[in-house]
Amino acid sequence: MFEKNQEYPLAPANGHHRSDEEAAPPSSKELKGKKRIKCAVYVAVLAVVQAGIILLLALTVLKIRTPKLRLGTLTIESMQTETSGLPSFNMRFNAQVKVKNTNFGHYKFDAGNVTFLYQGVTIGQAMVPKARAKARSTKKVDVGVELNSASLPSTENLGSELGSNVLTLNSQAKLSGEVELLKVIKKNKSAQMNCTITFNVSTKMLQNLSCK
Ligand SMILES: *[C@@H]1O[C@H](CO)[C@@H](O)[C@H](O)[C@H]1NC(C)=O
Ligand SMILES: *[C@@H]1O[C@H](CO)[C@@H](O)[C@H](O)[C@H]1NC(C)=O
Ligand SMILES: *[C@@H]1O[C@H](CO)[C@@H](O)[C@H](O)[C@H]1NC(C)=O
Ligand SMILES: *[C@@H]1O[C@H](CO)[C@@H](O)[C@H](O)[C@H]1NC(C)=O
Ligand SMILES: *[C@@H]1O[C@H](CO)[C@@H](O)[C@H](O)[C@H]1NC(C)=O
């Protein structure tokens, strides 16, 4: 009787305890499951964000662009033209050569020549020494240029052009170099230009300068 009584209060206690234990594991499993889902969502979101950042970097910082080569300001020092008799010209000017580097790393270029032509014939050259254009900046190099019509095989067209008070020249150049990104990524890139320069013969001034 006493034993039974003792057993009786124990039994429900045991039972209650057991049922508590049985109820607890599923709820903690559920919690763990929820945590795992949350975790997976965070990882997925992080992965997407990371992929986005990498894509953005690839499209901006890591993209290697060809540096642009242009002629900037052109300052005439002297200019002589002869329209009557044997047409000729002779001039000296200072030209600013601009290397525009839009990369997120420097552009190191070798020395190169800027060539000036009259109707396809080379009439003069100027040397651009080797240098580097810093990341996202424009390197400006001033060159002195001396040109004359002495090397032209024919001055027939020159006479009529000078007669109409204009002198049109072409300037071409190509610089070879290397773009360096993050100190490890290197790529050879050459910058090219082709400019058309028009002088006003009567005012001895620059009339137009356009590069492409
Ligand atoms: C530039 O022109 C000079 C003279 O024509 C030539 O000796 C030199 O090799 C040229 N430089 C380059 C980099 O082409
Ligand atoms: C040269 O410049 C003068 C003065 O600005 C102008 O009147 C003339 O039309 C120009 N010549 C040419 C061929 O454009
Ligand atoms: C770039 O060209 C130079 C020779 O002009 C060569 O030595 C160098 O290895 C080249 N670099 C790359 C990254 O191709
Ligand atoms: C440069 O441009 C002129 C006209 O603007 C063109 O006749 C010439 O063929 C071009 N040269 C090169 C090397 O692209
Ligand atoms: C300069 O030349 C360019 C290209 O040939 C032309 O579009 C532009 O109108 C010219 N500008 C002037 C002021 O003549």
Coordinates of N, CA and C and ligand atoms in Angstrom, one line a residue, residues 207-210, ligand 5:
Q207 N 43.1 77.5 -86.6 CA 41.7 77.6 -87.0 C 40.8 76.5 -86.4
N208 N 41.4 75.3 -86.5 CA 40.6 74.2 -86.0 C 41.6 73.0 -85.7
L209 N 41.3 72.3 -84.6 CA 42.0 71.1 -84.3 C 41.0 70.0 -83.8
S210 N 41.0 68.9 -84.6 CA 40.0 67.9 -84.1 C 40.7 66.5 -84.2
Ligands
LIG5 C1 36.5 71.6 -86.8 O1 36.6 70.4 -87.4 C2 35.5 69.5 -87.1 C3 35.8 68.2 -87.8 O2 36.3 68.4 -89.1 C4 34.2 70.1 -87.4 O3 33.2 69.3 -87.0 C5 34.1 71.4 -86.7 O4 32.9 72.1 -87.1 C6 35.2 72.4 -87.0 N1 35.2 73.5 -86.2 C7 35.3 74.7 -86.7 C8 35.3 75.9 -85.7 O5 35.6 74.9 -87.9

